[in-house]
PDB file of C-alpha atoms in Angstrom:
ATOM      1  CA  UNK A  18      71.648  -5.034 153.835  1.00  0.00           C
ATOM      2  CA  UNK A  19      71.790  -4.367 150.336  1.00  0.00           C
ATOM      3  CA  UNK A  20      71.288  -7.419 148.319  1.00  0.00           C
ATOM      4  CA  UNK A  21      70.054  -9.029 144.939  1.00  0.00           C
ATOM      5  CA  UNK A  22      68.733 -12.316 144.498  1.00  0.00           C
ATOM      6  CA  UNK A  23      68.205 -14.313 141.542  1.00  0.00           C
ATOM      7  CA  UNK A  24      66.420 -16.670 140.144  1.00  0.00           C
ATOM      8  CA  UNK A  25      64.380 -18.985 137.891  1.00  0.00           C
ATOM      9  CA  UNK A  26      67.657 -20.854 136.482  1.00  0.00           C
ATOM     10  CA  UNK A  27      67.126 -24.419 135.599  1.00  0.00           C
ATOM     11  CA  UNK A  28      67.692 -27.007 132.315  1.00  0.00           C
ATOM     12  CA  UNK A  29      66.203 -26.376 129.084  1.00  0.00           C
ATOM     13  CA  UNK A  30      66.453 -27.854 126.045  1.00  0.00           C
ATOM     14  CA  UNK A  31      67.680 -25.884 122.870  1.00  0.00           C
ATOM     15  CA  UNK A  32      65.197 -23.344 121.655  1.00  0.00           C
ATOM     16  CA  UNK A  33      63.066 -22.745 124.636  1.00  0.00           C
ATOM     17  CA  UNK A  34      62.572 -19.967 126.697  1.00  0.00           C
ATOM     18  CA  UNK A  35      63.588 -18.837 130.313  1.00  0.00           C
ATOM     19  CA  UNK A  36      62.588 -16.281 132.620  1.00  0.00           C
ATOM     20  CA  UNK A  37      65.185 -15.221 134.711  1.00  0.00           C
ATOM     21  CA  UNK A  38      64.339 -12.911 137.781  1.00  0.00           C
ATOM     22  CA  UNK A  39      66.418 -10.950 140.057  1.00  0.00           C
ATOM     23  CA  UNK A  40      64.605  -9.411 143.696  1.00  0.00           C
ATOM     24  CA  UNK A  41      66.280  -5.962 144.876  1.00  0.00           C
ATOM     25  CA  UNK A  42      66.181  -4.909 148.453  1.00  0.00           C
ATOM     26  CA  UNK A  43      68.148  -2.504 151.218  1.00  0.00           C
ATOM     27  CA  UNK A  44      68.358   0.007 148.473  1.00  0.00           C
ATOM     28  CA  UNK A  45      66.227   2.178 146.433  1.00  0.00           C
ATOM     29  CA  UNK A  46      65.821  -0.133 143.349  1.00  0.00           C
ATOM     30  CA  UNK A  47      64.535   2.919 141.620  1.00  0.00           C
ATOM     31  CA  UNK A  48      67.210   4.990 141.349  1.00  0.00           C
ATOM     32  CA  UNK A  49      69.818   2.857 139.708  1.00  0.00           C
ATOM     33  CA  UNK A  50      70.191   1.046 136.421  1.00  0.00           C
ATOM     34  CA  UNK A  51      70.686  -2.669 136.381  1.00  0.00           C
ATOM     35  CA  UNK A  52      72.623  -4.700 134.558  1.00  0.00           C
ATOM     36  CA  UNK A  53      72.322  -9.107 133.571  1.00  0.00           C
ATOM     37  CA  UNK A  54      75.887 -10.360 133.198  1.00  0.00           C
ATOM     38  CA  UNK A  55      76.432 -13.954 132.506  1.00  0.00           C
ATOM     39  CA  UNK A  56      79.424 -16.319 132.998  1.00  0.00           C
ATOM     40  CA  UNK A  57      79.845 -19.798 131.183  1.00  0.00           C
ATOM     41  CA  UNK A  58      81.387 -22.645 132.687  1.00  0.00           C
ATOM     42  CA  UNK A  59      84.772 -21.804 133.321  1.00  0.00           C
ATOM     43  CA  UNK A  60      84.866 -18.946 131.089  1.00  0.00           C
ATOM     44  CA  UNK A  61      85.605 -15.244 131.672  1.00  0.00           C
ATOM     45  CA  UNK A  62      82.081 -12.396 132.845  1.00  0.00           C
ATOM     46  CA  UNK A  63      80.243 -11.164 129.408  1.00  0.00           C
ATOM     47  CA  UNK A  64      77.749  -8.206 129.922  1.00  0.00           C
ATOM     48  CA  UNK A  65      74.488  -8.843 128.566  1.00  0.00           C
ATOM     49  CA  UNK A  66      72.071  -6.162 129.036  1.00  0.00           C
ATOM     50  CA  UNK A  67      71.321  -3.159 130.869  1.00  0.00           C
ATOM     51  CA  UNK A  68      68.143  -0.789 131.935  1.00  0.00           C
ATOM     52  CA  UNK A  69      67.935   2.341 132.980  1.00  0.00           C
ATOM     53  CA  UNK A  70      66.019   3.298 136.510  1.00  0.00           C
ATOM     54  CA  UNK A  71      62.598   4.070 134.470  1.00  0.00           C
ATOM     55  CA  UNK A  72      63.221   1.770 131.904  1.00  0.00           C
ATOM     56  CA  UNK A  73      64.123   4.754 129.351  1.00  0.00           C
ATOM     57  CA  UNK A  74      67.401   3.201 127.727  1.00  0.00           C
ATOM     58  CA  UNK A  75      67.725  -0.840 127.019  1.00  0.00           C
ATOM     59  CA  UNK A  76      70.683  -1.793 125.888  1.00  0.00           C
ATOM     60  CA  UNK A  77      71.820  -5.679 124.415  1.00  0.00           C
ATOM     61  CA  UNK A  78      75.354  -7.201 123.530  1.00  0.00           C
ATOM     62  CA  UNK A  79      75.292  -8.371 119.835  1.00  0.00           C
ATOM     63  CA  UNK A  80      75.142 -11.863 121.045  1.00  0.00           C
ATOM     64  CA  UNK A  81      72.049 -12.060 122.801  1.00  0.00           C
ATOM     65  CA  UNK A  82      69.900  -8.990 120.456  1.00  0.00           C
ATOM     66  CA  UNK A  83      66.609 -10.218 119.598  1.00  0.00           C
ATOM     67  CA  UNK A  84      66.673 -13.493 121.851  1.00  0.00           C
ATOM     68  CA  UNK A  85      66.892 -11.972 125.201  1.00  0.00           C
ATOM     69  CA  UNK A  86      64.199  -9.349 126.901  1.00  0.00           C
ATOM     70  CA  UNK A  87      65.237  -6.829 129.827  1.00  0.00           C
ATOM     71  CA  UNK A  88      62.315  -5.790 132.173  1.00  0.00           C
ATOM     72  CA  UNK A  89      62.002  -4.368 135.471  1.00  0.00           C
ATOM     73  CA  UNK A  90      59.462  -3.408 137.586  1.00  0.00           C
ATOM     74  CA  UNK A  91      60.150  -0.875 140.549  1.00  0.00           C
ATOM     75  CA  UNK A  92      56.740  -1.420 142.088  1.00  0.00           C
ATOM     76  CA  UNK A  93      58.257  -4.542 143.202  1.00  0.00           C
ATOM     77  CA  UNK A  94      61.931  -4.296 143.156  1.00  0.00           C
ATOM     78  CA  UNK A  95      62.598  -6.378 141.112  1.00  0.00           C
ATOM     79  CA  UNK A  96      64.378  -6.915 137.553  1.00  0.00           C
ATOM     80  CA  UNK A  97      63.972  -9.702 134.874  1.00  0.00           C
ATOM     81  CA  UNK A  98      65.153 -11.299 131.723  1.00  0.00           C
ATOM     82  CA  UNK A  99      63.021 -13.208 129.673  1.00  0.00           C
ATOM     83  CA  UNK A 100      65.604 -15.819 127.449  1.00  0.00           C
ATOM     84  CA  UNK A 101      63.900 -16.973 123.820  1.00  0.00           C
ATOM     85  CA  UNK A 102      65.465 -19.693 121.412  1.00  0.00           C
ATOM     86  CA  UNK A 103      68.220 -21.063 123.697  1.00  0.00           C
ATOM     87  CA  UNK A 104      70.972 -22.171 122.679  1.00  0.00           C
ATOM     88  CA  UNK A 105      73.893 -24.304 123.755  1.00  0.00           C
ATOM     89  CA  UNK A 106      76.234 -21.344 124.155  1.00  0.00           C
ATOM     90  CA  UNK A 107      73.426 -19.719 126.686  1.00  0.00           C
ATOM     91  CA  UNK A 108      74.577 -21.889 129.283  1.00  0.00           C
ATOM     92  CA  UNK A 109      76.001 -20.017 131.662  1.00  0.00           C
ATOM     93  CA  UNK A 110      75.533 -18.315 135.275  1.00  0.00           C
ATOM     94  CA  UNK A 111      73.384 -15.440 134.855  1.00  0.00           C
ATOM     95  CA  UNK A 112      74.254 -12.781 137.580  1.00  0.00           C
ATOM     96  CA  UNK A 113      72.347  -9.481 137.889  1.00  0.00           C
ATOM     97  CA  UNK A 114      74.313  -6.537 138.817  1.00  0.00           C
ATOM     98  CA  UNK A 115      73.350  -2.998 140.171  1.00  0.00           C
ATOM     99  CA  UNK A 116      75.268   0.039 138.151  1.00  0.00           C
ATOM    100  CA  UNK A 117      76.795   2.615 139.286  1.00  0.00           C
ATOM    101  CA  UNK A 118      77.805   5.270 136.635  1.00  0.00           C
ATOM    102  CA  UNK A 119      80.801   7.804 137.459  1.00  0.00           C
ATOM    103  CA  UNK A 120      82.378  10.602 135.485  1.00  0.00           C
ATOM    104  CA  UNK A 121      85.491  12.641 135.341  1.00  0.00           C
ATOM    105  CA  UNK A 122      86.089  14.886 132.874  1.00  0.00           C
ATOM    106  CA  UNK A 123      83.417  14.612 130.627  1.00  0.00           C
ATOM    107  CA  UNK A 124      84.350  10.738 130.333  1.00  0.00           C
ATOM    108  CA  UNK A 125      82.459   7.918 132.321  1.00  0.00           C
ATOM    109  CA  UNK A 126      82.698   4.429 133.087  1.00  0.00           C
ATOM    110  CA  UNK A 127      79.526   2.051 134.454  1.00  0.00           C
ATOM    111  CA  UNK A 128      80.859   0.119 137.471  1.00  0.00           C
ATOM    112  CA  UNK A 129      78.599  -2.995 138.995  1.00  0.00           C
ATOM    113  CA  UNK A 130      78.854  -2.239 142.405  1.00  0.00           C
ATOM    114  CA  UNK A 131      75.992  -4.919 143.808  1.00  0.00           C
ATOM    115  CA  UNK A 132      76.201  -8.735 142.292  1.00  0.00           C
ATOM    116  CA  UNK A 133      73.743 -11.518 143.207  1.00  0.00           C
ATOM    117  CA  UNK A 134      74.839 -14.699 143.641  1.00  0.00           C
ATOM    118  CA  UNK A 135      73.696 -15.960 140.012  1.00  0.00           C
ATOM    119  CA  UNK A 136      71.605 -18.611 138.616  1.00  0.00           C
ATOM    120  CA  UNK A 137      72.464 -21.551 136.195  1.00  0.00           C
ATOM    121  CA  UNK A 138      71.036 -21.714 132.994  1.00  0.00           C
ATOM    122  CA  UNK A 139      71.934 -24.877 131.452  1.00  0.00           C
ATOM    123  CA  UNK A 140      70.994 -25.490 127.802  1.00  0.00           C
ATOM    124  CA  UNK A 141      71.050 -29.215 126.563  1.00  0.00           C
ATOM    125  CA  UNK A 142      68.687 -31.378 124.961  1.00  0.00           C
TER     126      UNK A 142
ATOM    127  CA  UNK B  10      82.737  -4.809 119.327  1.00  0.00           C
ATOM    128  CA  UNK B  11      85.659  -3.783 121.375  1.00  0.00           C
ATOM    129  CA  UNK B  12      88.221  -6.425 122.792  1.00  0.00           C
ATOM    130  CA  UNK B  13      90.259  -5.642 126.404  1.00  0.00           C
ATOM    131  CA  UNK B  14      93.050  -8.121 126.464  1.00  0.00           C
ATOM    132  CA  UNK B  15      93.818  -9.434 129.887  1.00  0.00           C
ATOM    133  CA  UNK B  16      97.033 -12.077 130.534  1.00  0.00           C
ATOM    134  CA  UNK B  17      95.075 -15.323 131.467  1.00  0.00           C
ATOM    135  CA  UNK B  18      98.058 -16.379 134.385  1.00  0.00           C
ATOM    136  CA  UNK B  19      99.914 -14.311 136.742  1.00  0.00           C
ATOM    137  CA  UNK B  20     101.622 -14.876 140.103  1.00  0.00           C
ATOM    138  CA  UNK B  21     103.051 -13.342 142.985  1.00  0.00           C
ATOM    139  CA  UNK B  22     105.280 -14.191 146.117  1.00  0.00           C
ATOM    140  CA  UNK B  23     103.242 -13.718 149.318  1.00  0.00           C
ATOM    141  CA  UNK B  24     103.793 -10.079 150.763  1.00  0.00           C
ATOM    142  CA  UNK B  25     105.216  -8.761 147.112  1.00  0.00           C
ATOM    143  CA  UNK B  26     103.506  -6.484 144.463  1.00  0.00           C
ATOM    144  CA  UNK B  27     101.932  -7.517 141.432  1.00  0.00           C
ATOM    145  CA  UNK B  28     100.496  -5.373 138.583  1.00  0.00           C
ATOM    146  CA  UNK B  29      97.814  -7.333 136.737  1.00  0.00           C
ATOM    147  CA  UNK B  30      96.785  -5.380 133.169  1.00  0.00           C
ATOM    148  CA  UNK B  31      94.367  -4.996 130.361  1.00  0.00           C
ATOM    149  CA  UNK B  32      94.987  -3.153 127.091  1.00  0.00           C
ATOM    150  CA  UNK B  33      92.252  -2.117 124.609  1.00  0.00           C
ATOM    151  CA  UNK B  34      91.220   0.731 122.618  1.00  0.00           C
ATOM    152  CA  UNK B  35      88.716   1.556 124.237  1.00  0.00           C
ATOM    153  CA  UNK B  36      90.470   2.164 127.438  1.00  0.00           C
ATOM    154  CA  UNK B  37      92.202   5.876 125.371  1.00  0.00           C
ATOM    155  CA  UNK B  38      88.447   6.279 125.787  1.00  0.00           C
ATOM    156  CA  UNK B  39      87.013   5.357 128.753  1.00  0.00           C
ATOM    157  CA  UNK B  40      87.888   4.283 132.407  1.00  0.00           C
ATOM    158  CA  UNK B  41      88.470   0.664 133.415  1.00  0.00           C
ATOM    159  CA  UNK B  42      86.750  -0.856 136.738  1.00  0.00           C
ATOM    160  CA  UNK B  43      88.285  -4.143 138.428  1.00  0.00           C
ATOM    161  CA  UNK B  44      86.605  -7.315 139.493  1.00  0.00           C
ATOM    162  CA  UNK B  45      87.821  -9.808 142.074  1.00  0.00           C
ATOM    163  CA  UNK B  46      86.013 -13.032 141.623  1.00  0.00           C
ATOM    164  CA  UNK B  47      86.906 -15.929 143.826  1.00  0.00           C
ATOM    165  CA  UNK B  48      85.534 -19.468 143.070  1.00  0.00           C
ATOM    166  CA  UNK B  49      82.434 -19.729 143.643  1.00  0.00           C
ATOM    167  CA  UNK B  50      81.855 -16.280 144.277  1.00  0.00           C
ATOM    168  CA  UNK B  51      80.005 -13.374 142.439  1.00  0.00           C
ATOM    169  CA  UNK B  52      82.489 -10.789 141.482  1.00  0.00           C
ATOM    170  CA  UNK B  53      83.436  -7.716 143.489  1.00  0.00           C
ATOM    171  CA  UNK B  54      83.877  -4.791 142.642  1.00  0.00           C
ATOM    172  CA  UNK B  55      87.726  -3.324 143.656  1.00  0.00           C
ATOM    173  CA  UNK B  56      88.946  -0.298 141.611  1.00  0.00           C
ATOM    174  CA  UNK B  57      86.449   1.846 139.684  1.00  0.00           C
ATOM    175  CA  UNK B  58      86.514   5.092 137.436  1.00  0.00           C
ATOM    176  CA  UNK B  59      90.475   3.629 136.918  1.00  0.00           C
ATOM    177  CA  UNK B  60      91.843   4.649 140.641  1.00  0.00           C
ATOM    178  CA  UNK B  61      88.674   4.404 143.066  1.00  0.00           C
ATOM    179  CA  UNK B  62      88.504   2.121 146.105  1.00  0.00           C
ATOM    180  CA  UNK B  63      84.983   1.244 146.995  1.00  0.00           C
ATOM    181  CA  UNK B  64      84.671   1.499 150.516  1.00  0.00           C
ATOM    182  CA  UNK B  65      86.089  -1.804 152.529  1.00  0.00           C
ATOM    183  CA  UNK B  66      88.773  -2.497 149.825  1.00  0.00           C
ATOM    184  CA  UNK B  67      91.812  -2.711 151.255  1.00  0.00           C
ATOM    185  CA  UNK B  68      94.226   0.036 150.806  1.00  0.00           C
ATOM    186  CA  UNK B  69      96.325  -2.543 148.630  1.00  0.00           C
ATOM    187  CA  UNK B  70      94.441  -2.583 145.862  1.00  0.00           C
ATOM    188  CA  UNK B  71      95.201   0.705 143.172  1.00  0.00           C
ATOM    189  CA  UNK B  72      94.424   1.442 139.656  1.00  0.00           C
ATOM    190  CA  UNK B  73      96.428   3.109 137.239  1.00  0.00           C
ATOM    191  CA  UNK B  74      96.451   3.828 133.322  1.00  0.00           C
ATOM    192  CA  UNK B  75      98.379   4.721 130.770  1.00  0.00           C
ATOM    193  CA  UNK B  76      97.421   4.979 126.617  1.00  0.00           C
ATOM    194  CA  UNK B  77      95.397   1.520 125.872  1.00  0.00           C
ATOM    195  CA  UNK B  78      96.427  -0.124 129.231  1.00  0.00           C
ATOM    196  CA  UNK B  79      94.885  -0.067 132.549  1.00  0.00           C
ATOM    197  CA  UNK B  80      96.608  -1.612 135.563  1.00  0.00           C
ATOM    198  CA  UNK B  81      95.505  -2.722 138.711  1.00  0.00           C
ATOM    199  CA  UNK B  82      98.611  -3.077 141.576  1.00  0.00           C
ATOM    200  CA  UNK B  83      98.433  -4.938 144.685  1.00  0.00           C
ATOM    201  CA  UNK B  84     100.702  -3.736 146.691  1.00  0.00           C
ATOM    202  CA  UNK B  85     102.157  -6.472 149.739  1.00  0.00           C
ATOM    203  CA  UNK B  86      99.974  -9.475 148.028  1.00  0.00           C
ATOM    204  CA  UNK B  87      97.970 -11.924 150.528  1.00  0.00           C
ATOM    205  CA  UNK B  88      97.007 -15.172 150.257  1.00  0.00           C
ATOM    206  CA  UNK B  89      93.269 -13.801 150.245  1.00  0.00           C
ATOM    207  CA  UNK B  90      94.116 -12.082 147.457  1.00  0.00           C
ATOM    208  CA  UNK B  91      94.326 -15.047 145.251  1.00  0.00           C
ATOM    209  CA  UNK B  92      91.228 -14.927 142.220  1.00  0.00           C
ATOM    210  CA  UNK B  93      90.356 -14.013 139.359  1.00  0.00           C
ATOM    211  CA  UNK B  94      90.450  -9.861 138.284  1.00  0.00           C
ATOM    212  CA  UNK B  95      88.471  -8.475 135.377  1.00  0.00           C
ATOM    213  CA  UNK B  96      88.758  -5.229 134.256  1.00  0.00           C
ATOM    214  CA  UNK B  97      85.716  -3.845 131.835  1.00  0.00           C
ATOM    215  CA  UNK B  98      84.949  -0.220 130.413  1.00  0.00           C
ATOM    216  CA  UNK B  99      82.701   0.828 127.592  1.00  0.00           C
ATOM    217  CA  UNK B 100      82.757  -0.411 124.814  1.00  0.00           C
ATOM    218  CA  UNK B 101      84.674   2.067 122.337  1.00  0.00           C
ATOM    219  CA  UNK B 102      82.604   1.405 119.279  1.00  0.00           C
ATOM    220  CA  UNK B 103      79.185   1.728 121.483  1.00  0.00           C
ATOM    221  CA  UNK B 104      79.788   3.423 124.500  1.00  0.00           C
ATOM    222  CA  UNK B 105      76.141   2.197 125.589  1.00  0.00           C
ATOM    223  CA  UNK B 106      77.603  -1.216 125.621  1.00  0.00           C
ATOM    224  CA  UNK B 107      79.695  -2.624 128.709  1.00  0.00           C
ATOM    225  CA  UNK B 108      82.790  -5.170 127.414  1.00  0.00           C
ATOM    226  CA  UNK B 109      84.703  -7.201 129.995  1.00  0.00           C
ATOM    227  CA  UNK B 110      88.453  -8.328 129.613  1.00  0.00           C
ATOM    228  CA  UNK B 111      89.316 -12.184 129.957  1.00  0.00           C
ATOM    229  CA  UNK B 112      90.260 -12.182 133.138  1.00  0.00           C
ATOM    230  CA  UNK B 113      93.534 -13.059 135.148  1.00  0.00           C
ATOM    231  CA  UNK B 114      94.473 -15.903 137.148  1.00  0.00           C
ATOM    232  CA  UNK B 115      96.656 -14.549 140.526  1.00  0.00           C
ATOM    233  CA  UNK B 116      98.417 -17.106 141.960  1.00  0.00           C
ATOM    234  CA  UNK B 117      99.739 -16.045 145.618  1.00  0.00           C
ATOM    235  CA  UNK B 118     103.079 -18.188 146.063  1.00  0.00           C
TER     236      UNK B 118
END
């Protein structure tokens, strides 16, 4: 079964750090590029970050550049994101997501065809 | 940063169709995906590359676009169907960048 599993979620108070990790199996994690996509309370999905399947191309939203660190490691299937100076607006669900990139006609899009279930990161002092 | 612009409510008599959209620059650029996400629930993947069924979505479920708006139709609605949809794409002003619309409620009367 393919599946991804997160983890390391938990309460933190503003400014500290997080390591968030995300276990791979019933696929080859190698060959696909992974995404962290996060979800605050009652609020709509906002991508994060992405890798590529040999860590080649890392790519951040503006909100989270500088704070937040992608890392995988295919040895052992699994995918991370370390979290730095936390703030309030960091509390979300943090879901990692496998991509899938398709094309047509020169054009492509980057669908997330694997979720996990997520893991809370609650900021709050 | 791009924007995708998603009605936050929509509903839809049991058994009827709905077409739930999302308009944005970015989509003259780039094809739209859809996300189902019931409460609770991680999100699932329905439509990608704008018309594309992943396998064991129901038959129901289409994608469609048009300029700046994609559109996702669901075609006899059922109750199951009820959750929140997302479309995303790249983001027009970095296409290494992924942007998600706001999502819609569907209500299934």
């Amino acid at each position: 079964e393919v599946q991804l599993v997160e983890s390391g979620g938990g309460l933190v108070k503003p400014g500290g750090s997080l390591r968030l990790s995300c276990a791979a199996s019933g696929f080859t994690f190698s060959n696909y590029g992974m995404n962290w996509v996060r979800q605050a309370p009652g609020k709509g999905l906002e991508w994060v970050s992405y890798i590529s399947s040999r860590s080649s191309y890392i790519y951040y939203s503006d909100a989270v550049k500088g704070r937040f660190t992608i890392t995988r490691d295919n040895a052992k299937n699994s995918l991370y994101l370390q979290i730095h100076s936390l703030r309030a607006e960091d509390t979300a669900v943090y879901y990692c997501a496998r991509d899938e990139t398709y094309c047509r006609n020169m054009n492509c899009s980057d669908a997330f065809d694997v979720w996990g279930h997520g893991t809370m990161v609650t900021v709050s002092s | 940063s791009s924007e995708l612009t998603q009605d936050p409510a929509v509903s839809v008599a049991l058994g009827q169709t709905v077409r739930i959209t999302c308009q944005g620059d970015s989509l003259r650029s780039y094809y739209a995906n859809w996300y189902q996400q019931k409460p609770g629930q991680a999100p699932l993947l329905v439509i990608y590359l704008e018309n594309n069924r992943p396998s064991g979505i129901p038959d129901r479920f289409s994608g469609s676009s048009s300029g700046n708006t994609a559109s996702l139709t669901i075609t006899g609605a059922q109750a199951e169907d009820e959750a929140d949809y997302y479309c995303s794409s790249r983001d027009s002003s970095d296409d290494h960048l992924v942007v998600f619309g706001g999502g819609t409620k569907l209500t299934v009367l």
